[in-house]
Amino acid sequence: MKSHASDRIKMPLGFWAGLRQLGVAAHNVARRARLPLTIVNEPIVTTAQYFAIWQAYSDLIGDTAKGIIQLATVFETAKYPPPVLATYHARDYRDALRRMARYKKLCPPESLSIKEEGEQCIIEMEWLHAEQPGPPILVGITLAFLVELGRRGTGQHVTAQSVEFMHAIGDVQVLEAYFGCPIRLEASKNRLTLHRRDLDQSFASYNEELQEILTPALDQWLDEHQRNHSITEMVKWIMKRSLTGGRPDIRSVAKELRMSARTLQRRLTDENTSFKNLLTQARHEQARAYLADPSLDIKEVAFLIGYEDQNSFYRAFRLWEGDTPTNWRNEYLGTTSLS
Protein backbone atom coordinates (compact mmCIF):
# COMPACT_ATOMS: atom_id res chain seq x y z
CA MET A 1 0.00 0.00 0.00
CA LYS A 2 1.23 3.46 -0.84
CA SER A 3 1.67 5.83 2.06
CA HIS A 4 -1.08 8.38 2.33
CA ALA A 5 1.26 10.81 3.98
CA SER A 6 1.73 11.96 0.38
CA ASP A 7 -1.84 13.26 0.50
CA ARG A 8 -0.47 16.27 2.37
CA ILE A 9 0.07 18.95 -0.25
CA LYS A 10 2.08 22.06 0.42
CA MET A 11 0.63 25.15 -1.22
CA PRO A 12 3.31 27.21 -3.01
CA LEU A 13 4.01 30.42 -1.10
CA GLY A 14 3.56 32.49 -4.24
CA PHE A 15 0.23 30.93 -5.28
CA TRP A 16 -2.09 33.41 -3.59
CA ALA A 17 0.19 36.33 -4.51
CA GLY A 18 0.01 35.20 -8.14
CA LEU A 19 -3.78 35.19 -8.01
CA ARG A 20 -3.78 38.71 -6.56
CA GLN A 21 -1.67 39.88 -9.51
CA LEU A 22 -4.40 38.54 -11.79
CA GLY A 23 -7.10 40.37 -9.82
CA VAL A 24 -8.45 37.20 -8.20
CA ALA A 25 -9.05 37.60 -4.46
CA ALA A 26 -8.03 34.66 -2.26
CA HIS A 27 -11.21 34.82 -0.16
CA ASN A 28 -13.33 34.58 -3.32
CA VAL A 29 -11.45 31.40 -4.28
CA ALA A 30 -12.03 29.93 -0.81
CA ARG A 31 -15.75 30.74 -0.94
CA ARG A 32 -16.11 29.35 -4.44
CA ALA A 33 -14.34 26.17 -3.33
CA ARG A 34 -16.65 25.96 -0.29
CA LEU A 35 -13.68 25.93 2.03
CA PRO A 36 -13.13 27.94 5.22
CA LEU A 37 -11.49 31.32 4.64
CA THR A 38 -8.62 30.19 6.87
CA ILE A 39 -7.52 27.84 4.07
CA VAL A 40 -5.66 30.84 2.59
CA ASN A 41 -3.23 30.68 5.52
CA GLU A 42 -2.96 26.88 5.57
CA PRO A 43 0.46 25.75 4.29
CA ILE A 44 -0.77 22.16 3.96
CA VAL A 45 -4.01 21.01 2.31
CA THR A 46 -5.54 17.68 1.29
CA THR A 47 -5.81 16.51 -2.30
CA ALA A 48 -9.56 17.22 -2.30
CA GLN A 49 -8.99 20.75 -0.99
CA TYR A 50 -6.17 21.31 -3.48
CA PHE A 51 -8.38 20.26 -6.39
CA ALA A 52 -11.25 22.44 -5.11
CA ILE A 53 -8.98 25.50 -4.94
CA TRP A 54 -7.81 25.00 -8.53
CA GLN A 55 -11.33 24.42 -9.80
CA ALA A 56 -12.50 27.56 -8.01
CA TYR A 57 -9.72 29.57 -9.67
CA SER A 58 -10.77 28.16 -13.05
CA ASP A 59 -14.42 29.08 -12.44
CA LEU A 60 -13.53 32.63 -11.37
CA ILE A 61 -11.10 33.31 -14.20
CA GLY A 62 -13.77 32.28 -16.74
CA ASP A 63 -11.75 30.57 -19.48
CA THR A 64 -9.52 27.62 -18.56
CA ALA A 65 -6.96 28.33 -21.30
CA LYS A 66 -6.66 31.97 -20.28
CA GLY A 67 -6.25 30.98 -16.63
CA ILE A 68 -3.49 28.51 -17.50
CA ILE A 69 -1.38 30.97 -19.45
CA GLN A 70 -1.88 33.90 -17.12
CA LEU A 71 -0.84 32.04 -13.97
CA ALA A 72 2.03 30.14 -15.63
CA THR A 73 3.58 33.38 -16.86
CA VAL A 74 2.85 35.64 -13.88
CA PHE A 75 4.30 33.32 -11.20
CA GLU A 76 7.58 34.84 -10.03
CA THR A 77 10.67 32.63 -10.19
CA ALA A 78 11.88 33.98 -6.83
CA LYS A 79 8.78 32.49 -5.17
CA TYR A 80 9.33 28.96 -6.48
CA PRO A 81 9.47 26.38 -3.66
CA PRO A 82 12.93 24.75 -3.15
CA PRO A 83 12.20 21.61 -5.25
CA VAL A 84 11.24 23.82 -8.19
CA LEU A 85 14.02 26.32 -7.58
CA ALA A 86 16.48 23.44 -7.96
CA THR A 87 15.16 22.81 -11.48
CA TYR A 88 15.43 26.47 -12.49
CA HIS A 89 19.11 26.51 -11.55
CA ALA A 90 19.89 23.21 -13.31
CA ARG A 91 22.71 22.79 -15.84
CA ASP A 92 20.45 22.46 -18.89
CA TYR A 93 16.83 21.78 -19.87
CA ARG A 94 17.27 18.00 -19.66
CA ASP A 95 18.76 18.24 -16.17
CA ALA A 96 15.92 20.57 -15.14
CA LEU A 97 13.21 18.17 -16.35
CA ARG A 98 14.82 15.17 -14.68
CA ARG A 99 15.05 17.08 -11.40
CA MET A 100 11.42 18.14 -11.79
CA ALA A 101 10.27 14.53 -12.22
CA ARG A 102 12.34 13.41 -9.21
CA TYR A 103 11.43 16.19 -6.80
CA LYS A 104 7.77 16.34 -7.90
CA LYS A 105 7.32 13.46 -5.44
CA LEU A 106 7.73 16.07 -2.73
CA CYS A 107 4.83 18.09 -4.18
CA PRO A 108 1.97 15.72 -5.03
CA PRO A 109 -0.74 15.01 -6.16
CA GLU A 110 0.61 14.78 -9.71
CA SER A 111 3.61 12.77 -10.86
CA LEU A 112 5.67 13.04 -14.05
CA SER A 113 7.34 10.37 -16.16
CA ILE A 114 9.89 11.34 -18.81
CA LYS A 115 11.27 9.29 -21.68
CA GLU A 116 13.37 10.21 -24.70
CA GLU A 117 12.61 8.46 -27.97
CA GLY A 118 14.17 9.39 -31.30
CA GLU A 119 13.73 13.13 -31.75
CA GLN A 120 11.13 13.39 -29.01
CA CYS A 121 11.01 13.89 -25.27
CA ILE A 122 7.65 12.63 -23.98
CA ILE A 123 6.40 13.74 -20.56
CA GLU A 124 3.28 12.08 -19.16
CA MET A 125 1.35 13.24 -16.14
CA GLU A 126 -0.52 11.00 -13.70
CA TRP A 127 -2.37 11.49 -10.42
CA LEU A 128 -1.27 10.12 -7.07
CA HIS A 129 -3.70 9.17 -4.27
CA ALA A 130 -6.70 10.56 -6.12
CA GLU A 131 -9.73 8.52 -7.10
CA GLN A 132 -10.84 11.26 -9.50
CA PRO A 133 -8.61 13.18 -11.94
CA GLY A 134 -7.66 16.69 -11.00
CA PRO A 135 -9.28 19.72 -12.64
CA PRO A 136 -8.20 20.39 -16.25
CA ILE A 137 -6.71 23.75 -15.31
CA LEU A 138 -4.21 22.03 -12.99
CA VAL A 139 -3.17 19.70 -15.80
CA GLY A 140 -2.72 22.65 -18.12
CA ILE A 141 -0.76 24.67 -15.55
CA THR A 142 1.57 21.71 -14.89
CA LEU A 143 2.38 21.15 -18.57
CA ALA A 144 2.61 24.88 -19.32
CA PHE A 145 5.02 25.30 -16.43
CA LEU A 146 7.37 22.70 -17.94
CA VAL A 147 7.54 24.77 -21.11
CA GLU A 148 7.81 27.99 -19.10
CA LEU A 149 10.72 26.44 -17.19
CA GLY A 150 12.57 25.84 -20.46
CA ARG A 151 11.87 29.38 -21.67
CA ARG A 152 13.00 31.06 -18.46
CA GLY A 153 16.04 28.84 -18.01
CA THR A 154 17.39 28.99 -21.57
CA GLY A 155 16.19 32.49 -22.40
CA GLN A 156 14.83 31.05 -25.67
CA HIS A 157 11.21 30.72 -26.84
CA VAL A 158 10.97 26.94 -26.41
CA THR A 159 7.96 25.38 -28.11
CA ALA A 160 6.38 21.94 -27.78
CA GLN A 161 6.00 19.38 -30.55
CA SER A 162 2.52 18.42 -29.35
CA VAL A 163 0.30 18.62 -26.26
CA GLU A 164 -2.46 16.16 -25.41
CA PHE A 165 -5.22 16.57 -22.84
CA MET A 166 -7.69 13.97 -21.64
CA HIS A 167 -10.45 16.55 -21.12
CA ALA A 168 -11.69 19.87 -22.52
CA ILE A 169 -9.28 22.66 -21.70
CA GLY A 170 -10.92 25.92 -22.85
CA ASP A 171 -9.94 27.88 -25.93
CA VAL A 172 -7.68 25.51 -27.85
CA GLN A 173 -6.41 28.22 -30.20
CA VAL A 174 -5.15 30.27 -27.25
CA LEU A 175 -3.22 27.26 -25.95
CA GLU A 176 -1.83 26.39 -29.39
CA ALA A 177 -0.48 29.93 -29.63
CA TYR A 178 1.19 29.58 -26.22
CA PHE A 179 2.67 26.09 -26.67
CA GLY A 180 3.49 26.70 -30.35
CA CYS A 181 2.04 23.36 -31.46
CA PRO A 182 -1.21 21.48 -32.13
CA ILE A 183 -3.41 20.59 -29.12
CA ARG A 184 -5.21 17.26 -29.03
CA LEU A 185 -8.21 16.64 -26.76
CA GLU A 186 -9.80 13.41 -25.46
CA ALA A 187 -6.38 11.74 -25.43
CA SER A 188 -5.59 8.62 -23.42
CA LYS A 189 -2.99 10.53 -21.35
CA ASN A 190 -2.15 14.07 -20.37
CA ARG A 191 1.06 14.38 -22.35
CA LEU A 192 3.62 17.00 -23.37
CA THR A 193 6.00 16.16 -26.22
CA LEU A 194 9.08 18.36 -26.59
CA HIS A 195 11.74 18.52 -29.30
CA ARG A 196 14.58 16.43 -27.94
CA ARG A 197 17.16 18.83 -29.34
CA ASP A 198 15.93 21.54 -26.96
CA LEU A 199 16.96 19.44 -23.95
CA ASP A 200 20.63 20.13 -24.67
CA GLN A 201 20.17 23.90 -24.30
CA SER A 202 22.12 25.29 -21.34
CA PHE A 203 20.38 27.25 -18.64
CA ALA A 204 21.53 30.84 -18.22
CA SER A 205 20.26 30.53 -14.65
CA TYR A 206 22.59 27.58 -13.87
CA ASN A 207 24.10 27.95 -10.41
CA GLU A 208 26.53 25.17 -9.50
CA GLU A 209 27.14 26.48 -5.99
CA LEU A 210 23.42 26.62 -5.19
CA GLN A 211 22.91 23.11 -6.60
CA GLU A 212 25.62 21.77 -4.29
CA ILE A 213 23.56 23.10 -1.39
CA LEU A 214 20.07 22.24 -2.63
CA THR A 215 20.63 18.76 -4.07
CA PRO A 216 21.81 16.93 -0.91
CA ALA A 217 19.12 18.67 1.16
CA LEU A 218 16.35 17.77 -1.29
CA ASP A 219 17.58 14.19 -1.66
CA GLN A 220 17.52 13.77 2.11
CA TRP A 221 14.07 15.35 2.26
CA LEU A 222 12.86 12.99 -0.45
CA ASP A 223 14.24 9.94 1.37
CA GLU A 224 12.51 10.98 4.59
CA HIS A 225 9.30 11.73 2.69
CA GLN A 226 9.23 8.27 1.14
CA ARG A 227 9.69 6.37 4.38
CA ASN A 228 6.54 4.84 5.74
CA HIS A 229 4.76 7.04 8.22
CA SER A 230 2.95 5.40 11.10
CA ILE A 231 -0.76 4.69 10.75
CA THR A 232 -1.28 6.65 13.96
CA GLU A 233 0.19 9.79 12.42
CA MET A 234 -1.82 9.46 9.22
CA VAL A 235 -5.10 8.79 11.02
CA LYS A 236 -4.68 11.80 13.31
CA TRP A 237 -3.86 14.01 10.35
CA ILE A 238 -7.00 12.89 8.47
CA MET A 239 -9.09 13.37 11.61
CA LYS A 240 -7.89 16.93 12.11
CA ARG A 241 -8.88 17.77 8.55
CA SER A 242 -12.34 16.24 9.02
CA LEU A 243 -13.39 17.52 12.44
CA THR A 244 -15.29 20.56 11.17
CA GLY A 245 -17.68 18.31 9.28
CA GLY A 246 -18.58 16.43 12.47
CA ARG A 247 -17.16 13.40 14.18
CA PRO A 248 -15.10 11.32 11.71
CA ASP A 249 -15.84 7.59 11.85
CA ILE A 250 -13.45 4.70 11.34
CA ARG A 251 -15.07 3.63 8.06
CA SER A 252 -14.57 7.01 6.38
CA VAL A 253 -10.97 7.29 7.59
CA ALA A 254 -10.22 3.70 6.53
CA LYS A 255 -11.68 4.41 3.09
CA GLU A 256 -9.37 7.40 2.67
CA LEU A 257 -6.43 5.16 3.59
CA ARG A 258 -7.54 2.55 1.03
CA MET A 259 -8.15 -0.18 3.61
CA SER A 260 -11.04 -1.79 5.45
CA ALA A 261 -12.17 -0.60 8.88
CA ARG A 262 -11.14 -3.95 10.34
CA THR A 263 -7.62 -3.67 8.91
CA LEU A 264 -7.28 -0.13 10.24
CA GLN A 265 -8.44 -1.21 13.68
CA ARG A 266 -5.89 -4.04 13.70
CA ARG A 267 -3.03 -1.78 12.65
CA LEU A 268 -3.90 0.78 15.30
CA THR A 269 -3.90 -2.01 17.90
CA ASP A 270 -0.45 -3.02 16.68
CA GLU A 271 0.67 0.55 17.44
CA ASN A 272 -0.87 0.35 20.93
CA THR A 273 -3.68 2.81 20.32
CA SER A 274 -7.31 2.95 19.17
CA PHE A 275 -9.47 5.05 16.90
CA LYS A 276 -11.30 6.52 19.89
CA ASN A 277 -8.05 7.54 21.62
CA LEU A 278 -6.73 9.18 18.46
CA LEU A 279 -9.96 11.11 17.96
CA THR A 280 -9.67 12.45 21.50
CA GLN A 281 -6.03 13.40 20.90
CA ALA A 282 -6.87 15.09 17.58
CA ARG A 283 -9.64 17.14 19.17
CA HIS A 284 -7.45 18.07 22.14
CA GLU A 285 -4.53 19.16 19.94
CA GLN A 286 -6.76 21.13 17.59
CA ALA A 287 -8.57 22.77 20.51
CA ARG A 288 -5.28 24.07 21.89
CA ALA A 289 -4.21 25.31 18.46
CA TYR A 290 -7.50 27.14 17.86
CA LEU A 291 -7.66 28.62 21.37
CA ALA A 292 -4.21 30.07 20.82
CA ASP A 293 -5.79 32.23 18.09
CA PRO A 294 -7.63 35.09 19.84
CA SER A 295 -9.63 35.88 16.69
CA LEU A 296 -11.70 32.70 17.17
CA ASP A 297 -14.45 32.75 19.77
CA ILE A 298 -15.06 29.73 22.01
CA LYS A 299 -18.26 28.72 20.25
CA GLU A 300 -16.43 28.68 16.91
CA VAL A 301 -13.61 26.58 18.38
CA ALA A 302 -16.17 24.05 19.61
CA PHE A 303 -17.66 23.82 16.11
CA LEU A 304 -14.26 23.53 14.42
CA ILE A 305 -13.38 20.44 16.43
CA GLY A 306 -16.72 18.75 15.88
CA TYR A 307 -18.84 19.64 18.91
CA GLU A 308 -22.44 20.62 18.22
CA ASP A 309 -22.81 22.58 21.44
CA GLN A 310 -20.45 24.65 23.55
CA ASN A 311 -21.27 22.85 26.82
CA SER A 312 -20.04 19.49 25.49
CA PHE A 313 -16.78 21.15 24.47
CA TYR A 314 -16.38 22.73 27.92
CA ARG A 315 -16.85 19.36 29.63
CA ALA A 316 -14.32 17.67 27.33
CA PHE A 317 -11.77 20.44 27.73
CA ARG A 318 -11.99 20.26 31.52
CA LEU A 319 -11.12 16.57 31.30
CA TRP A 320 -8.13 17.33 29.06
CA GLU A 321 -6.69 20.37 30.79
CA GLY A 322 -8.39 20.56 34.17
CA ASP A 323 -9.58 24.07 33.34
CA THR A 324 -12.09 25.94 31.14
CA PRO A 325 -11.21 26.94 27.58
CA THR A 326 -11.52 30.61 28.54
CA ASN A 327 -9.11 30.33 31.48
CA TRP A 328 -6.66 28.27 29.43
CA ARG A 329 -6.71 30.86 26.63
CA ASN A 330 -6.24 33.78 29.01
CA GLU A 331 -3.31 32.06 30.68
CA TYR A 332 -1.77 31.03 27.35
CA LEU A 333 -2.08 34.47 25.79
CA GLY A 334 -0.77 36.10 28.96
CA THR A 335 2.27 33.82 28.95
CA THR A 336 3.06 34.34 25.26
CA SER A 337 2.73 38.11 25.54
CA LEU A 338 5.38 38.11 28.27
CA SER A 339 7.82 35.95 26.33
PDB file of N, CA and C in Angstrom, residues 12-19 21 54 69-81 145 148 152:
ATOM      1  N   PRO A  12       2.178  26.313  -2.724  1.00  0.00           N
ATOM      2  CA  PRO A  12       3.312  27.210  -3.013  1.00  0.00           C
ATOM      3  C   PRO A  12       3.090  28.576  -2.378  1.00  0.00           C
ATOM      4  N   LEU A  13       4.141  29.133  -1.781  1.00  0.00           N
ATOM      5  CA  LEU A  13       4.009  30.419  -1.103  1.00  0.00           C
ATOM      6  C   LEU A  13       3.533  31.517  -2.048  1.00  0.00           C
ATOM      7  N   GLY A  14       3.920  31.438  -3.301  1.00  0.00           N
ATOM      8  CA  GLY A  14       3.564  32.486  -4.243  1.00  0.00           C
ATOM      9  C   GLY A  14       2.214  32.307  -4.921  1.00  0.00           C
ATOM     10  N   PHE A  15       1.492  31.222  -4.590  1.00  0.00           N
ATOM     11  CA  PHE A  15       0.234  30.930  -5.282  1.00  0.00           C
ATOM     12  C   PHE A  15      -0.788  32.053  -5.109  1.00  0.00           C
ATOM     13  N   TRP A  16      -1.077  32.396  -3.857  1.00  0.00           N
ATOM     14  CA  TRP A  16      -2.094  33.411  -3.594  1.00  0.00           C
ATOM     15  C   TRP A  16      -1.644  34.790  -4.094  1.00  0.00           C
ATOM     16  N   ALA A  17      -0.337  35.056  -4.001  1.00  0.00           N
ATOM     17  CA  ALA A  17       0.190  36.328  -4.513  1.00  0.00           C
ATOM     18  C   ALA A  17       0.006  36.394  -6.027  1.00  0.00           C
ATOM     19  N   GLY A  18       0.204  35.257  -6.698  1.00  0.00           N
ATOM     20  CA  GLY A  18       0.011  35.203  -8.143  1.00  0.00           C
ATOM     21  C   GLY A  18      -1.438  35.482  -8.524  1.00  0.00           C
ATOM     22  N   LEU A  19      -2.365  34.942  -7.737  1.00  0.00           N
ATOM     23  CA  LEU A  19      -3.778  35.195  -8.008  1.00  0.00           C
ATOM     24  C   LEU A  19      -4.105  36.677  -7.831  1.00  0.00           C
ATOM     25  N   GLN A  21      -2.174  39.160  -8.345  1.00  0.00           N
ATOM     26  CA  GLN A  21      -1.673  39.882  -9.511  1.00  0.00           C
ATOM     27  C   GLN A  21      -2.633  39.792 -10.688  1.00  0.00           C
ATOM     28  N   TRP A  54      -8.119  24.805  -7.112  1.00  0.00           N
ATOM     29  CA  TRP A  54      -7.807  25.003  -8.527  1.00  0.00           C
ATOM     30  C   TRP A  54      -9.072  25.130  -9.368  1.00  0.00           C
ATOM     31  N   ILE A  69      -2.475  30.138 -18.941  1.00  0.00           N
ATOM     32  CA  ILE A  69      -1.376  30.971 -19.453  1.00  0.00           C
ATOM     33  C   ILE A  69      -1.069  32.125 -18.513  1.00  0.00           C
ATOM     34  N   GLN A  70      -2.104  32.752 -17.996  1.00  0.00           N
ATOM     35  CA  GLN A  70      -1.882  33.900 -17.121  1.00  0.00           C
ATOM     36  C   GLN A  70      -1.103  33.507 -15.873  1.00  0.00           C
ATOM     37  N   LEU A  71      -1.510  32.412 -15.217  1.00  0.00           N
ATOM     38  CA  LEU A  71      -0.840  32.041 -13.975  1.00  0.00           C
ATOM     39  C   LEU A  71       0.554  31.478 -14.237  1.00  0.00           C
ATOM     40  N   ALA A  72       0.715  30.720 -15.310  1.00  0.00           N
ATOM     41  CA  ALA A  72       2.030  30.139 -15.625  1.00  0.00           C
ATOM     42  C   ALA A  72       3.063  31.230 -15.893  1.00  0.00           C
ATOM     43  N   THR A  73       2.625  32.322 -16.492  1.00  0.00           N
ATOM     44  CA  THR A  73       3.575  33.376 -16.861  1.00  0.00           C
ATOM     45  C   THR A  73       3.757  34.426 -15.767  1.00  0.00           C
ATOM     46  N   VAL A  74       2.754  34.603 -14.900  1.00  0.00           N
ATOM     47  CA  VAL A  74       2.850  35.641 -13.875  1.00  0.00           C
ATOM     48  C   VAL A  74       3.604  35.173 -12.634  1.00  0.00           C
ATOM     49  N   PHE A  75       3.671  33.848 -12.413  1.00  0.00           N
ATOM     50  CA  PHE A  75       4.297  33.321 -11.196  1.00  0.00           C
ATOM     51  C   PHE A  75       5.780  33.678 -11.173  1.00  0.00           C
ATOM     52  N   GLU A  76       6.203  34.354 -10.109  1.00  0.00           N
ATOM     53  CA  GLU A  76       7.579  34.844 -10.030  1.00  0.00           C
ATOM     54  C   GLU A  76       8.552  33.713  -9.685  1.00  0.00           C
ATOM     55  N   THR A  77       9.651  33.663 -10.412  1.00  0.00           N
ATOM     56  CA  THR A  77      10.666  32.629 -10.187  1.00  0.00           C
ATOM     57  C   THR A  77      11.184  32.658  -8.757  1.00  0.00           C
ATOM     58  N   ALA A  78      11.345  33.841  -8.185  1.00  0.00           N
ATOM     59  CA  ALA A  78      11.880  33.978  -6.828  1.00  0.00           C
ATOM     60  C   ALA A  78      10.993  33.310  -5.786  1.00  0.00           C
ATOM     61  N   LYS A  79       9.710  33.088  -6.130  1.00  0.00           N
ATOM     62  CA  LYS A  79       8.778  32.493  -5.169  1.00  0.00           C
ATOM     63  C   LYS A  79       8.577  31.004  -5.396  1.00  0.00           C
ATOM     64  N   TYR A  80       9.392  30.413  -6.297  1.00  0.00           N
ATOM     65  CA  TYR A  80       9.325  28.963  -6.482  1.00  0.00           C
ATOM     66  C   TYR A  80       9.705  28.267  -5.178  1.00  0.00           C
ATOM     67  N   PRO A  81       9.030  27.164  -4.817  1.00  0.00           N
ATOM     68  CA  PRO A  81       9.467  26.381  -3.659  1.00  0.00           C
ATOM     69  C   PRO A  81      10.812  25.720  -3.963  1.00  0.00           C
ATOM     70  N   PHE A 145       3.866  24.938 -17.241  1.00  0.00           N
ATOM     71  CA  PHE A 145       5.020  25.303 -16.430  1.00  0.00           C
ATOM     72  C   PHE A 145       6.296  24.628 -16.925  1.00  0.00           C
ATOM     73  N   GLU A 148       7.376  26.709 -19.668  1.00  0.00           N
ATOM     74  CA  GLU A 148       7.811  27.987 -19.101  1.00  0.00           C
ATOM     75  C   GLU A 148       9.183  27.853 -18.452  1.00  0.00           C
ATOM     76  N   ARG A 152      12.321  30.198 -19.440  1.00  0.00           N
ATOM     77  CA  ARG A 152      12.998  31.063 -18.463  1.00  0.00           C
ATOM     78  C   ARG A 152      14.454  30.632 -18.260  1.00  0.00           C
TER      79      ARG A 152
END
